[in-house]
mmCIF file of C-alpha atoms and ligand atoms in Angstrom:
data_model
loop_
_atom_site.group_PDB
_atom_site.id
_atom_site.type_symbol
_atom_site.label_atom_id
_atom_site.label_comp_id
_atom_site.label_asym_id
_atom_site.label_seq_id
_atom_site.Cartn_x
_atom_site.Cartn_y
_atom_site.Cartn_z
ATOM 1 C CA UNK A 19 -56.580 -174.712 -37.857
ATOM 2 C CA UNK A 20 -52.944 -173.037 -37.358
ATOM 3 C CA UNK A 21 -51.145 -174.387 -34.820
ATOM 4 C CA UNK A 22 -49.310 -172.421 -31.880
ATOM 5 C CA UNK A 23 -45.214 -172.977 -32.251
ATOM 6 C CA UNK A 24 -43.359 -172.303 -29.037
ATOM 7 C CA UNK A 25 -40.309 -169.789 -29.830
ATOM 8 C CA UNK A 26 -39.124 -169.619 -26.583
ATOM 9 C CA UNK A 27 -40.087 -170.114 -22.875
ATOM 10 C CA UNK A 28 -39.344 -166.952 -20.693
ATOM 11 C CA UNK A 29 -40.192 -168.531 -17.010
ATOM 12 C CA UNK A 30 -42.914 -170.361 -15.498
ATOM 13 C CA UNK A 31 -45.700 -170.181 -17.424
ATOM 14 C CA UNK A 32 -44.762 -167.423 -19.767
ATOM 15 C CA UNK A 33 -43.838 -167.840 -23.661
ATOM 16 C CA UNK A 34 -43.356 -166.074 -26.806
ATOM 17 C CA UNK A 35 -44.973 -168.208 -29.535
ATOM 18 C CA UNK A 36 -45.882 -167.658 -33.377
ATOM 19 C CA UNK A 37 -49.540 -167.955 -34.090
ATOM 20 C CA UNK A 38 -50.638 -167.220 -37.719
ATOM 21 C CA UNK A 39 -47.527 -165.453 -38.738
ATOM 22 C CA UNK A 40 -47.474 -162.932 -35.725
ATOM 23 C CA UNK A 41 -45.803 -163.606 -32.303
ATOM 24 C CA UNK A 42 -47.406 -163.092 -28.906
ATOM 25 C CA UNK A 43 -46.060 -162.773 -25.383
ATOM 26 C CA UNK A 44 -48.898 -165.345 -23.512
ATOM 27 C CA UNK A 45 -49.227 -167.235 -20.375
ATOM 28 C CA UNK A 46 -50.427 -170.486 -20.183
ATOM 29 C CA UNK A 47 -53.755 -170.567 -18.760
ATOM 30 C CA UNK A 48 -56.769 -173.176 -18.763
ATOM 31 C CA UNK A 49 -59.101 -169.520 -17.980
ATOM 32 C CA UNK A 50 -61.202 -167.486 -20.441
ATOM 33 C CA UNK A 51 -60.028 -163.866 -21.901
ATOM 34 C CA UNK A 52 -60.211 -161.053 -19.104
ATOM 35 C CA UNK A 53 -59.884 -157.872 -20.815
ATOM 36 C CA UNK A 54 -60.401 -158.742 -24.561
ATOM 37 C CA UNK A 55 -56.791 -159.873 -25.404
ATOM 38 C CA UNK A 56 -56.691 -163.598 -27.502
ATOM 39 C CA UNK A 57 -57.024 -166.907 -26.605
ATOM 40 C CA UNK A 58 -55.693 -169.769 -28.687
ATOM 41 C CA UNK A 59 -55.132 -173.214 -27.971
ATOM 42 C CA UNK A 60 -54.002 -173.340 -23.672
ATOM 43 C CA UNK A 61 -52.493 -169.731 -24.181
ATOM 44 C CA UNK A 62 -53.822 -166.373 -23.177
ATOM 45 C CA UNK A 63 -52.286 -163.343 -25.466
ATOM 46 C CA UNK A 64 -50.603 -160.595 -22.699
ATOM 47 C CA UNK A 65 -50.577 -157.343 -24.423
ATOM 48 C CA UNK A 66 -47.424 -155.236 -23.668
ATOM 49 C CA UNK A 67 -49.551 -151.961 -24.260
ATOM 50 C CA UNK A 68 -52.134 -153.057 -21.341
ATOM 51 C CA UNK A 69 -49.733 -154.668 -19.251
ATOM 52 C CA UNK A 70 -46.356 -152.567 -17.843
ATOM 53 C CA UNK A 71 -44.490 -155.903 -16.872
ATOM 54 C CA UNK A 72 -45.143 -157.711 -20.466
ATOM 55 C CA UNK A 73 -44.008 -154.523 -21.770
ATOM 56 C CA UNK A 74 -40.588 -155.002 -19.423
ATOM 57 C CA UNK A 75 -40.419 -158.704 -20.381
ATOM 58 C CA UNK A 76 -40.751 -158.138 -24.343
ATOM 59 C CA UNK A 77 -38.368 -155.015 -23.799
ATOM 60 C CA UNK A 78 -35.797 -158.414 -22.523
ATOM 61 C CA UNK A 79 -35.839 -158.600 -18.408
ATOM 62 C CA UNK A 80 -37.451 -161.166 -16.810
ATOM 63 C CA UNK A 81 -37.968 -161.692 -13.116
ATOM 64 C CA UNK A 82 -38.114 -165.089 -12.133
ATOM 65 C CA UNK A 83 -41.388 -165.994 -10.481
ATOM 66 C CA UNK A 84 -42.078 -168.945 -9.423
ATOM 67 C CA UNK A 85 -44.868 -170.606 -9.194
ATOM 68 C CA UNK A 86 -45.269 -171.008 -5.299
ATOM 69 C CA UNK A 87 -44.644 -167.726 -4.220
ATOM 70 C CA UNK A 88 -46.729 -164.833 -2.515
ATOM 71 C CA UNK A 89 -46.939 -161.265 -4.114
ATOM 72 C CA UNK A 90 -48.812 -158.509 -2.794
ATOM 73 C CA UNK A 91 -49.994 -156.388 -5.625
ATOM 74 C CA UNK A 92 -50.330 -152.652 -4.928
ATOM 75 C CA UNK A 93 -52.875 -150.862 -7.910
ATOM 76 C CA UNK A 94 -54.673 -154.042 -9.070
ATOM 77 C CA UNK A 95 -57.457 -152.143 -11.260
ATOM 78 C CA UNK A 96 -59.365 -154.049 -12.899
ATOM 79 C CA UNK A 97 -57.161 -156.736 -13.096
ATOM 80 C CA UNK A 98 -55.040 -157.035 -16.454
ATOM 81 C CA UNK A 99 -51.964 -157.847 -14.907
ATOM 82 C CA UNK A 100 -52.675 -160.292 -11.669
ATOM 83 C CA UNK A 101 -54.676 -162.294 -14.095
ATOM 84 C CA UNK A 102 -51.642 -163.264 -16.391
ATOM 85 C CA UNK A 103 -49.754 -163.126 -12.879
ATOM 86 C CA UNK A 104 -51.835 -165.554 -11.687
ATOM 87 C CA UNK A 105 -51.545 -167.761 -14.719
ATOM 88 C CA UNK A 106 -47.792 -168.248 -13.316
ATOM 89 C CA UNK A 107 -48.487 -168.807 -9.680
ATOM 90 C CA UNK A 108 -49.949 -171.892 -10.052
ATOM 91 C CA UNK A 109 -48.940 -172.861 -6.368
ATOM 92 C CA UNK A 110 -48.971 -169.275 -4.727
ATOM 93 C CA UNK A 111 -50.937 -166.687 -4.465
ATOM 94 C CA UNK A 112 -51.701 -162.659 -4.885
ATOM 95 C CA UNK A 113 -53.146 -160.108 -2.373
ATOM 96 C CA UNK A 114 -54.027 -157.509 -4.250
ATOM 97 C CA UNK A 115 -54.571 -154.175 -3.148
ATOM 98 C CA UNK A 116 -57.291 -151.449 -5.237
ATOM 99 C CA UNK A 117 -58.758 -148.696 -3.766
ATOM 100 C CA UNK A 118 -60.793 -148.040 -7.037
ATOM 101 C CA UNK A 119 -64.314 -149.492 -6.156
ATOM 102 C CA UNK A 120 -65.186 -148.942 -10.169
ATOM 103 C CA UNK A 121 -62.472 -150.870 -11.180
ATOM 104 C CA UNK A 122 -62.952 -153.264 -8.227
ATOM 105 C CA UNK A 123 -66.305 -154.414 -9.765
ATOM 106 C CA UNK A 124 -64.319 -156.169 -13.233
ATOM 107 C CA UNK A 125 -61.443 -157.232 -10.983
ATOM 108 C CA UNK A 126 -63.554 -159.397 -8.085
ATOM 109 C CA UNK A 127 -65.200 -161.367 -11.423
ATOM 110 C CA UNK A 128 -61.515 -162.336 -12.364
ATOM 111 C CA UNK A 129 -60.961 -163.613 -8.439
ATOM 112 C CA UNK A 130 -63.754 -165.219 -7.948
ATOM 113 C CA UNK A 131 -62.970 -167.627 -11.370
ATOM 114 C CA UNK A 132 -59.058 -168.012 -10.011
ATOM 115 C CA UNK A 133 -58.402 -169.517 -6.147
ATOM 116 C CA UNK A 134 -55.169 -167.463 -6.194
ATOM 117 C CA UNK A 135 -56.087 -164.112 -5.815
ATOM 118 C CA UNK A 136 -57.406 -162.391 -2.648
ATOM 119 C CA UNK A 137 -58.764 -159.140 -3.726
ATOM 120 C CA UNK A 138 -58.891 -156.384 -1.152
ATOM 121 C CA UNK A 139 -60.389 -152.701 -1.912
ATOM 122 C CA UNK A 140 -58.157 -150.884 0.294
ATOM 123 C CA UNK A 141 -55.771 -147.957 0.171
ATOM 124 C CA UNK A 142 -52.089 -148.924 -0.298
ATOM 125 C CA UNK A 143 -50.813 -145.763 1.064
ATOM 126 C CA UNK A 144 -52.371 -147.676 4.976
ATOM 127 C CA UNK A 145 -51.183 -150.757 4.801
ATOM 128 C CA UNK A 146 -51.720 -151.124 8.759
ATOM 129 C CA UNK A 147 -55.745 -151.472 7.533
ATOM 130 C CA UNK A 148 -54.495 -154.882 6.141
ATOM 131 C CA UNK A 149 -51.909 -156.017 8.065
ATOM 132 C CA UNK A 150 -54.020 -158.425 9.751
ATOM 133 C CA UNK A 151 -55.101 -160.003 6.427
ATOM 134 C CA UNK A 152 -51.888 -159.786 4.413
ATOM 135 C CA UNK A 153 -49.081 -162.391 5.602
ATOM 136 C CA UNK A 154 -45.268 -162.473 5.034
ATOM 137 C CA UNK A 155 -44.286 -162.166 1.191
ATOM 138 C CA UNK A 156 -41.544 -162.883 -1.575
ATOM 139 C CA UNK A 157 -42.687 -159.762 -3.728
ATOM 140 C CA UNK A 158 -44.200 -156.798 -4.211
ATOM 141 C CA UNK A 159 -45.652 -155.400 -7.050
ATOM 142 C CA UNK A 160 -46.476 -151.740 -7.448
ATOM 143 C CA UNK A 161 -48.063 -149.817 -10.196
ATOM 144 C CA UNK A 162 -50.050 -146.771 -8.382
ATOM 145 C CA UNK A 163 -48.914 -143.671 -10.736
ATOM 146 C CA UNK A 164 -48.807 -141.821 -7.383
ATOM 147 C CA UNK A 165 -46.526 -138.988 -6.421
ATOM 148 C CA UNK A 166 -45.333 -140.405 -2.960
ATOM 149 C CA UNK A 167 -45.088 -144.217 -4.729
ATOM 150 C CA UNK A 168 -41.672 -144.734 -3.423
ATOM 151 C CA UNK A 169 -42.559 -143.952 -0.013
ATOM 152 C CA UNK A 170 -46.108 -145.982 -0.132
ATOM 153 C CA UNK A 171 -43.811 -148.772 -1.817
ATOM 154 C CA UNK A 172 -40.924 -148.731 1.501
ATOM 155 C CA UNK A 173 -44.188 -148.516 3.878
ATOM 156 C CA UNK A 174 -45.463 -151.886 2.092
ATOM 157 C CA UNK A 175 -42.336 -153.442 2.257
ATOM 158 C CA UNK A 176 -41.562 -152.630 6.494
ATOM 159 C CA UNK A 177 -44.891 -154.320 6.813
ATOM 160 C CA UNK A 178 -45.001 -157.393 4.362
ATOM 161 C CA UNK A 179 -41.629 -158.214 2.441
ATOM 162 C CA UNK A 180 -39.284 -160.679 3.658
ATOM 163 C CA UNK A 181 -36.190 -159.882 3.794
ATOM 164 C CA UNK A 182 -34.167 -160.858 0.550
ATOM 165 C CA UNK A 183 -37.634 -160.259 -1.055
ATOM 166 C CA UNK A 184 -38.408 -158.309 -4.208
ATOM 167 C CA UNK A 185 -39.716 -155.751 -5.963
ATOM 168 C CA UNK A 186 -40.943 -154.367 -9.223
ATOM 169 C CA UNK A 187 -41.823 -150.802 -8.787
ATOM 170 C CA UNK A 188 -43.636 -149.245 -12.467
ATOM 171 C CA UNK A 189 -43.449 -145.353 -12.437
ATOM 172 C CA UNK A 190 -44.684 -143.102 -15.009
ATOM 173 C CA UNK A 191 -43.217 -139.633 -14.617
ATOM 174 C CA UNK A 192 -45.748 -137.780 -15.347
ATOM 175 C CA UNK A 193 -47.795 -138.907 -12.366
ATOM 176 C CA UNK A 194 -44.908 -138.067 -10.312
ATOM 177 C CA UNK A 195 -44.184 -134.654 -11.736
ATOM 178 C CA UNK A 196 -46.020 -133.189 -14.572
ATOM 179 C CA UNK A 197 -43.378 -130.606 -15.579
ATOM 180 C CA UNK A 198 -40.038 -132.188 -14.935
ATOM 181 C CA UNK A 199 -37.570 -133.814 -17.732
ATOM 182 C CA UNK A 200 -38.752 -137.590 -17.226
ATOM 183 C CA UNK A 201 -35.196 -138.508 -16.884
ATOM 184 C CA UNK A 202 -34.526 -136.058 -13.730
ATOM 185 C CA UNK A 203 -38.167 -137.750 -12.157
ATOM 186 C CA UNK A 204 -36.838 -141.123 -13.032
ATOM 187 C CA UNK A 205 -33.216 -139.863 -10.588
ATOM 188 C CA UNK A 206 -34.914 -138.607 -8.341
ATOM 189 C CA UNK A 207 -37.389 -142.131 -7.675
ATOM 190 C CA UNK A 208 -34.093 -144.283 -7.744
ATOM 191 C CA UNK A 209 -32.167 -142.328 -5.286
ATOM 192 C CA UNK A 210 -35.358 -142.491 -3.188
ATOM 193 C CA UNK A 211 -35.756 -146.160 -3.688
ATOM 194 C CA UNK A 212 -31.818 -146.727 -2.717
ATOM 195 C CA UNK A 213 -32.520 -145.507 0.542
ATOM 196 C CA UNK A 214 -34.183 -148.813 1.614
ATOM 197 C CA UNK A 215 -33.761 -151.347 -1.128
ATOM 198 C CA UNK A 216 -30.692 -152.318 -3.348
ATOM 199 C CA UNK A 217 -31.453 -152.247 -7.422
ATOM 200 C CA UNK A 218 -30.906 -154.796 -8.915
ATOM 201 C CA UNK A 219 -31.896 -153.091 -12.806
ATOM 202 C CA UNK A 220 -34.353 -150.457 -14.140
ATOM 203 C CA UNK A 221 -35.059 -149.592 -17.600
ATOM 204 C CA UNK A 222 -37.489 -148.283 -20.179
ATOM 205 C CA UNK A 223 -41.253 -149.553 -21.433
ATOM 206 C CA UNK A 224 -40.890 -147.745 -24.502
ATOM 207 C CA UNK A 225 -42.262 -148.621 -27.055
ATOM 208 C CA UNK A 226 -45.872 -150.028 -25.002
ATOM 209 C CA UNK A 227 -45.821 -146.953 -22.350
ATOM 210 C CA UNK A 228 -43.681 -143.880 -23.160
ATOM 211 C CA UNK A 229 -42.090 -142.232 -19.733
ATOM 212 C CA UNK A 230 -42.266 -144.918 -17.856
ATOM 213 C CA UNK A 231 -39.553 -147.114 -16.137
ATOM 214 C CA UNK A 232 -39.811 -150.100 -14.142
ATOM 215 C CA UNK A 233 -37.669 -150.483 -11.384
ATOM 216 C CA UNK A 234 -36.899 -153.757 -9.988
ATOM 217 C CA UNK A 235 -35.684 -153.443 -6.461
ATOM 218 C CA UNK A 236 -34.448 -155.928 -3.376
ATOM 219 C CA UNK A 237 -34.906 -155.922 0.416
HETATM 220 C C1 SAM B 318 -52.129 -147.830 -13.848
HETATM 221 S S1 SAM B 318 -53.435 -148.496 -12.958
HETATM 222 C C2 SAM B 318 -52.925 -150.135 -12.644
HETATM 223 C C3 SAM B 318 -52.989 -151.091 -13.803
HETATM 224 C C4 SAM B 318 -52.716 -152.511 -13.346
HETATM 225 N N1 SAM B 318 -51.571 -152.571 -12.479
HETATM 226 C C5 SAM B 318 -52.503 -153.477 -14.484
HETATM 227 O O1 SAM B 318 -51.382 -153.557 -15.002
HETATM 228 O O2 SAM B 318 -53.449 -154.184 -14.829
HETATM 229 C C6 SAM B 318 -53.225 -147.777 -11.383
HETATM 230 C C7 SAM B 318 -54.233 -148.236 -10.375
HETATM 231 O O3 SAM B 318 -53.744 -147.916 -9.085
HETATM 232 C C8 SAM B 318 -54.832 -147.561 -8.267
HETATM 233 N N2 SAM B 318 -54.315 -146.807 -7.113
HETATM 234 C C9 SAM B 318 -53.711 -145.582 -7.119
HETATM 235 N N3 SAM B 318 -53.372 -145.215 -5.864
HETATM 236 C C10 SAM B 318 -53.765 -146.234 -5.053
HETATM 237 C C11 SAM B 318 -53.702 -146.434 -3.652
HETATM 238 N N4 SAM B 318 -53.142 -145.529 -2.830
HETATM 239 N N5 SAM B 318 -54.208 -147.580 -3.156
HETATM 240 C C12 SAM B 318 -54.779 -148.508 -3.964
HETATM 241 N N6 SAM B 318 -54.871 -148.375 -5.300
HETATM 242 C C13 SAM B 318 -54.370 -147.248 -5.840
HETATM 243 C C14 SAM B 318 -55.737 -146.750 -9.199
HETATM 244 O O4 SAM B 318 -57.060 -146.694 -8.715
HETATM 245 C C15 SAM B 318 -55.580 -147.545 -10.504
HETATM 246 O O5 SAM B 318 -56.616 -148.492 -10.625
#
């Protein structure tokens, strides 16, 4: 049996390891496969091309979360992401917002293995139709692919983030405007963005999603 080496440690939770001469981004994680990626040894393979933010972390940024915070998740699907995000939150936990009922379906098996995530099929756009579930949290994470996703991302944050809180906003320009140079959508988002939050760094997920960005953003 090969064994997994441990290249480097990213943040809680999250390595890049070698496993049979290839390396992986993976979280830690004592739970079964979710959406067909690898398991091996107490690691769960994320792939970059499924996954915008292991696409932003192989790309080199890293946000720091630790393991006791709160996100709210805006665009859960069918889960890909909150499962390796769960992996790291060992002491927090996720709401996560779909309003997807297909999706929905795959994503409540993955909550109802994981005491971490509260799944809610809702629209992010009305976040007063959760505000009495939802409490106070330390991040939001938003990957919608909506035209108005700035402005359903501010509307989040009035509600739920604390203030010094943070942000990850993922926006592909071609859900924002289909004809537009990618670069003048991507200007047009930030400036948007500035309007309520400070940035602290965007960048490219090029090679895993081409015209996309991911902005990371604080309150
Ligand atoms: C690109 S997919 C998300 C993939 C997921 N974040 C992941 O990495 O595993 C976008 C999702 O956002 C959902 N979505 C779009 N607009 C929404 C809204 N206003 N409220 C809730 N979910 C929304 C879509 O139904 C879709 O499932």
């Amino acid at each position: 049996m090969t064994d997994v080496e441990i290249l480097k440690q990213i943040t809680h939770n999250v390595f890049l390891v070698r496993y049979e001469n290839r390396e992986f981004l993976v979280t830690k994680s004592k739970f079964k496969p979710h959406y067909g990626e690898r398991k091996f040894s107490d690691f769960r393979e994320w792939i970059p091309y499924r996954s915008k933010l292991a696409a932003m972390i192989l790309n080199g940024y890293t946000v720091d979360f630790r393991p006791e915070i709160k996100i709210l998740y805006l665009g859960a699907a069918s889960g890909t992401t909150v499962s390796h995000l769960s992996d790291i939150l060992e002491k927090g936990h996720i709401y996560a917002i779909e309003y997807s009922a297909r999706p929905f379906k795959k994503f409540l098996e993955l909550a109802l293995e994981r005491k971490n995530i509260i799944p809610l099929l809702k629209d992010a756009s009305r976040p007063e139709e959760y505000a009495g579930i939802v409490e106070e949290v330390d991040f939001i994470y938003q990957d919608i692919a909506q035209k108005n996703q700035s402005e359903i991302f501010a509307k989040n944050a009035e509600f739920f983030l604390k203030k010094g809180g943070g942000g990850l906003i993922m926006v592909k320009a071609r859900s924002i405007d289909s004809v537009a140079e990618p670069s003048e959508v991507f200007k047009r988002v930030l400036s948007e963005l500035e309007r309520s939050f400070s940035i602290v760094k965007y960048g490219k997920l090029d090679p895993y999603h081409k015209d996309h960005i991911f902005v990371h953003v604080e309150f």
